[in-house]
mmCIF file of C-alpha atoms in Angstrom:
data_model
loop_
_atom_site.group_PDB
_atom_site.id
_atom_site.type_symbol
_atom_site.label_atom_id
_atom_site.label_comp_id
_atom_site.label_asym_id
_atom_site.label_seq_id
_atom_site.Cartn_x
_atom_site.Cartn_y
_atom_site.Cartn_z
ATOM 1 C CA MET A 802 0.113 -0.049 -0.100
ATOM 2 C CA THR A 803 1.020 3.323 -0.825
ATOM 3 C CA THR A 804 -0.197 6.267 1.286
ATOM 4 C CA ASP A 805 0.125 10.383 0.512
ATOM 5 C CA ARG A 806 -1.446 13.416 1.472
ATOM 6 C CA VAL A 807 -3.949 14.495 -1.063
ATOM 7 C CA ASP A 808 -5.615 18.178 -1.137
ATOM 8 C CA VAL A 809 -9.427 18.557 -1.074
ATOM 9 C CA SER A 810 -11.641 21.224 -2.235
ATOM 10 C CA TYR A 811 -15.408 21.741 -2.487
ATOM 11 C CA SER A 812 -15.585 18.550 -0.202
ATOM 12 C CA SER A 813 -14.162 16.268 -2.659
ATOM 13 C CA TYR A 814 -11.005 15.005 -4.725
ATOM 14 C CA ARG A 815 -10.884 12.936 -7.909
ATOM 15 C CA LEU A 816 -10.127 9.632 -9.783
ATOM 16 C CA VAL A 817 -9.470 10.813 -13.717
ATOM 17 C CA ASP A 818 -7.929 9.203 -16.376
ATOM 18 C CA ASP A 819 -5.381 11.472 -18.609
ATOM 19 C CA ASN A 820 -7.025 14.551 -17.524
ATOM 20 C CA ILE A 821 -10.310 13.800 -19.077
ATOM 21 C CA PRO A 822 -12.638 16.211 -17.249
ATOM 22 C CA THR A 823 -14.632 14.919 -13.995
ATOM 23 C CA ILE A 824 -17.285 17.064 -13.125
ATOM 24 C CA PRO A 825 -20.401 15.747 -12.468
ATOM 25 C CA SER A 826 -23.961 16.770 -13.620
ATOM 26 C CA PRO A 827 -26.450 17.777 -10.837
ATOM 27 C CA GLN A 828 -27.873 14.293 -11.887
ATOM 28 C CA GLN A 829 -24.867 12.551 -11.249
ATOM 29 C CA LEU A 830 -24.712 14.127 -7.890
ATOM 30 C CA LYS A 831 -28.262 13.063 -6.566
ATOM 31 C CA ASP A 832 -27.726 9.604 -7.518
ATOM 32 C CA CYS A 833 -24.488 9.129 -5.725
ATOM 33 C CA ASP A 834 -24.537 7.022 -2.726
ATOM 34 C CA GLY A 835 -22.573 9.483 -0.491
ATOM 35 C CA LEU A 836 -19.157 8.967 -0.859
ATOM 36 C CA VAL A 837 -17.949 7.764 -4.479
ATOM 37 C CA CYS A 838 -19.699 9.148 -7.570
ATOM 38 C CA PRO A 839 -18.740 7.361 -10.765
ATOM 39 C CA LEU A 840 -18.820 9.254 -13.984
ATOM 40 C CA ASP A 841 -18.125 8.561 -17.741
ATOM 41 C CA ALA A 842 -14.335 8.441 -17.014
ATOM 42 C CA GLY A 843 -13.409 8.692 -13.911
ATOM 43 C CA ALA A 844 -14.758 9.425 -10.717
ATOM 44 C CA VAL A 845 -15.553 12.262 -7.962
ATOM 45 C CA ILE A 846 -14.730 10.769 -4.277
ATOM 46 C CA LEU A 847 -16.710 13.208 -1.451
ATOM 47 C CA THR A 848 -14.942 14.018 1.813
ATOM 48 C CA GLY A 849 -15.600 15.277 4.706
ATOM 49 C CA THR A 850 -13.111 18.195 5.295
ATOM 50 C CA ASP A 851 -14.402 20.509 2.834
ATOM 51 C CA THR A 852 -10.658 22.343 2.099
ATOM 52 C CA GLY A 853 -7.735 20.963 3.274
ATOM 53 C CA PHE A 854 -5.640 17.971 3.274
ATOM 54 C CA ILE A 855 -6.331 14.182 3.800
ATOM 55 C CA THR A 856 -4.667 11.062 3.606
ATOM 56 C CA VAL A 857 -5.234 8.593 0.966
ATOM 57 C CA GLY A 858 -3.817 5.072 0.627
ATOM 58 C CA VAL A 859 -4.059 2.870 -2.505
ATOM 59 C CA SER A 860 -3.745 -1.013 -2.884
ATOM 60 C CA LEU A 861 -3.570 -2.224 -6.438
ATOM 61 C CA LEU A 862 -4.883 -5.776 -6.724
ATOM 62 C CA ASP A 863 -5.191 -8.457 -9.407
ATOM 63 C CA SER A 864 -8.673 -9.404 -7.971
ATOM 64 C CA GLU A 865 -11.261 -8.884 -5.727
ATOM 65 C CA PRO A 866 -10.195 -8.873 -2.320
ATOM 66 C CA GLU A 867 -12.362 -10.347 1.052
ATOM 67 C CA PHE A 868 -14.746 -7.753 2.504
ATOM 68 C CA SER A 869 -13.396 -6.138 5.798
ATOM 69 C CA LEU A 870 -14.461 -2.940 7.527
ATOM 70 C CA ASP A 871 -11.742 -3.396 10.249
ATOM 71 C CA GLY A 872 -10.815 0.111 11.591
ATOM 72 C CA TRP A 873 -13.085 1.871 8.886
ATOM 73 C CA GLU A 874 -16.354 3.573 8.921
ATOM 74 C CA GLU A 875 -17.712 3.545 5.484
ATOM 75 C CA ALA A 876 -16.978 1.194 2.055
ATOM 76 C CA VAL A 877 -18.189 1.269 -1.143
ATOM 77 C CA ASP A 878 -17.450 -0.871 -4.093
ATOM 78 C CA ILE A 879 -17.959 0.722 -7.907
ATOM 79 C CA SER A 880 -16.896 0.096 -11.561
ATOM 80 C CA ILE A 881 -14.639 3.058 -13.186
ATOM 81 C CA TYR A 882 -13.950 2.864 -16.873
ATOM 82 C CA ALA A 883 -10.351 4.686 -17.490
ATOM 83 C CA PRO A 884 -10.763 4.625 -21.877
ATOM 84 C CA LYS A 885 -7.240 5.338 -21.789
ATOM 85 C CA GLY A 886 -5.465 3.733 -18.859
ATOM 86 C CA GLN A 887 -4.147 6.439 -17.021
ATOM 87 C CA LEU A 888 -6.582 6.609 -13.971
ATOM 88 C CA ALA A 889 -4.915 8.389 -11.288
ATOM 89 C CA VAL A 890 -5.386 10.035 -7.767
ATOM 90 C CA ASP A 891 -5.821 13.816 -8.273
ATOM 91 C CA GLY A 892 -5.954 16.545 -6.134
ATOM 92 C CA PHE A 893 -7.448 19.882 -7.060
ATOM 93 C CA ASN A 894 -3.806 22.112 -6.709
ATOM 94 C CA GLU A 895 -1.120 19.111 -6.207
ATOM 95 C CA THR A 896 -1.098 15.424 -7.809
ATOM 96 C CA PRO A 897 -0.089 13.112 -5.081
ATOM 97 C CA SER A 898 2.589 10.383 -5.408
ATOM 98 C CA LEU A 899 0.468 7.424 -5.509
ATOM 99 C CA PRO A 900 0.558 4.972 -8.293
ATOM 100 C CA GLU A 901 -1.451 4.607 -11.596
ATOM 101 C CA LEU A 902 -4.618 2.931 -10.949
ATOM 102 C CA SER A 903 -5.250 1.249 -14.012
ATOM 103 C CA THR A 904 -2.529 -1.567 -14.214
ATOM 104 C CA ALA A 905 -3.870 -3.345 -16.742
ATOM 105 C CA GLY A 906 -4.444 -0.746 -19.055
ATOM 106 C CA PRO A 907 -7.761 0.829 -20.804
ATOM 107 C CA GLY A 908 -11.050 -0.999 -19.493
ATOM 108 C CA TRP A 909 -13.037 -1.180 -16.294
ATOM 109 C CA TYR A 910 -11.963 -1.458 -12.704
ATOM 110 C CA ARG A 911 -13.416 -2.365 -9.588
ATOM 111 C CA VAL A 912 -12.723 0.341 -6.538
ATOM 112 C CA ARG A 913 -13.537 -0.370 -2.992
ATOM 113 C CA CYS A 914 -13.187 3.219 -1.089
ATOM 114 C CA LEU A 915 -12.769 2.591 2.780
ATOM 115 C CA ALA A 916 -13.330 5.880 4.689
ATOM 116 C CA ARG A 917 -12.964 6.874 8.246
ATOM 117 C CA GLY A 918 -13.192 10.528 9.644
ATOM 118 C CA ARG A 919 -15.686 11.874 7.202
ATOM 119 C CA LEU A 920 -18.147 12.770 9.930
ATOM 120 C CA SER A 921 -15.634 14.141 12.613
ATOM 121 C CA GLU A 922 -14.281 16.359 9.704
ATOM 122 C CA PHE A 923 -17.210 17.247 8.196
ATOM 123 C CA ASN A 924 -17.426 20.898 6.831
ATOM 124 C CA THR A 925 -13.484 21.403 8.192
ATOM 125 C CA ILE A 926 -11.034 23.451 6.622
ATOM 126 C CA SER A 927 -7.474 21.763 7.699
ATOM 127 C CA LEU A 928 -3.980 21.120 6.567
ATOM 128 C CA GLU A 929 -3.963 18.461 8.883
ATOM 129 C CA SER A 930 -7.292 16.515 8.724
ATOM 130 C CA THR A 931 -7.617 13.321 10.259
ATOM 131 C CA GLU A 932 -9.696 12.137 7.921
ATOM 132 C CA GLU A 933 -8.417 8.696 6.001
ATOM 133 C CA HIS A 934 -9.319 7.006 2.457
ATOM 134 C CA LEU A 935 -8.415 3.278 1.110
ATOM 135 C CA LEU A 936 -8.637 2.932 -2.308
ATOM 136 C CA LEU A 937 -8.296 -1.183 -3.111
ATOM 137 C CA VAL A 938 -8.463 -1.203 -7.151
ATOM 138 C CA TRP A 939 -8.374 -4.447 -9.395
ATOM 139 C CA PRO A 940 -9.363 -4.849 -13.172
ATOM 140 C CA ALA A 941 -13.133 -6.240 -13.109
ATOM 141 C CA PRO A 942 -15.782 -5.993 -15.570
ATOM 142 C CA PRO A 943 -18.590 -3.658 -14.801
ATOM 143 C CA THR A 944 -20.899 -5.044 -12.000
ATOM 144 C CA PRO A 945 -23.684 -2.596 -10.015
ATOM 145 C CA GLU A 946 -22.081 -0.408 -7.055
ATOM 146 C CA LYS A 947 -22.114 -2.432 -3.799
ATOM 147 C CA VAL A 948 -22.834 -0.076 -0.769
ATOM 148 C CA HIS A 949 -21.361 -1.909 2.422
ATOM 149 C CA HIS A 950 -21.806 0.932 4.903
ATOM 150 C CA VAL A 951 -22.071 5.134 4.070
ATOM 151 C CA ALA A 952 -22.029 7.678 7.069
ATOM 152 C CA LEU A 953 -22.724 10.861 5.147
ATOM 153 C CA HIS A 954 -25.009 10.381 2.009
ATOM 154 C CA SER A 955 -26.086 12.858 -0.518
ATOM 155 C CA GLY A 956 -29.744 13.332 -0.268
ATOM 156 C CA ASP A 957 -32.200 15.486 -2.683
ATOM 157 C CA SER A 958 -30.466 18.589 -2.072
ATOM 158 C CA THR A 959 -27.791 18.122 0.811
ATOM 159 C CA TYR A 960 -25.823 15.676 2.876
ATOM 160 C CA GLU A 961 -27.772 13.937 5.680
ATOM 161 C CA TYR A 962 -26.070 11.860 8.458
ATOM 162 C CA ARG A 963 -27.504 8.698 8.851
ATOM 163 C CA GLY A 964 -26.978 8.090 12.393
ATOM 164 C CA GLY A 965 -30.942 9.366 13.091
ATOM 165 C CA ARG A 966 -30.129 12.856 12.915
ATOM 166 C CA THR A 967 -30.339 15.095 9.902
ATOM 167 C CA LEU A 968 -27.655 17.948 9.961
ATOM 168 C CA SER A 969 -28.783 21.582 11.136
ATOM 169 C CA GLU A 970 -28.126 24.315 8.186
ATOM 170 C CA PRO A 971 -24.975 25.382 9.468
ATOM 171 C CA ASP A 972 -23.434 22.004 9.133
ATOM 172 C CA ARG A 973 -24.743 21.867 5.556
ATOM 173 C CA GLY A 974 -21.041 23.336 3.917
ATOM 174 C CA VAL A 975 -21.456 20.819 1.030
ATOM 175 C CA LYS A 976 -25.004 21.956 0.264
ATOM 176 C CA LYS A 977 -23.641 23.933 -2.539
ATOM 177 C CA MET A 978 -22.433 21.232 -4.463
ATOM 178 C CA PHE A 979 -26.142 19.837 -4.287
ATOM 179 C CA ASP A 980 -28.299 22.701 -4.496
ATOM 180 C CA ILE A 981 -28.215 23.577 -8.136
ATOM 181 C CA THR A 982 -31.236 25.898 -9.385
ATOM 182 C CA PRO A 983 -31.104 27.139 -12.771
ATOM 183 C CA ASP A 984 -30.658 31.097 -10.947
ATOM 184 C CA GLY A 985 -27.438 29.941 -9.229
#
């Protein structure tokens, strides 16, 4: 496993394939599981930390690993398409020193995104966030998304805490990502 700090902005970072734009549509954000938004190429990964740095680890595998939530709070498996075969983790201002994810060249990959600290770092600005993600990546044909557990979920227009309470209005820092109206 390789780890590095990844700079996040607007509560997200990206998995990009050869600089193909990774801008989700309003519908893609609405349909997102709350942790990973797969796009036509690559994906956007949602964080609790609004702006700053989180730790991201990458493990490149040959096949699907046994599932374990041991020590992690959230986990989602998604299929991601890498048409150019250069899928990589990308921060907003810096490119982290993490390995290329598309080990088998162009095609489909399965990514298990594990996260911890998204709730405790929700809507924070931090150069030293305690939020951590682990990306387990292996080549695999596309299959439906599998949400093992997600604590922050994108609702119709806001994140909602799935622990029994809806976040209060001041806590909705990423609301701007989901409140997309014709007049701005």
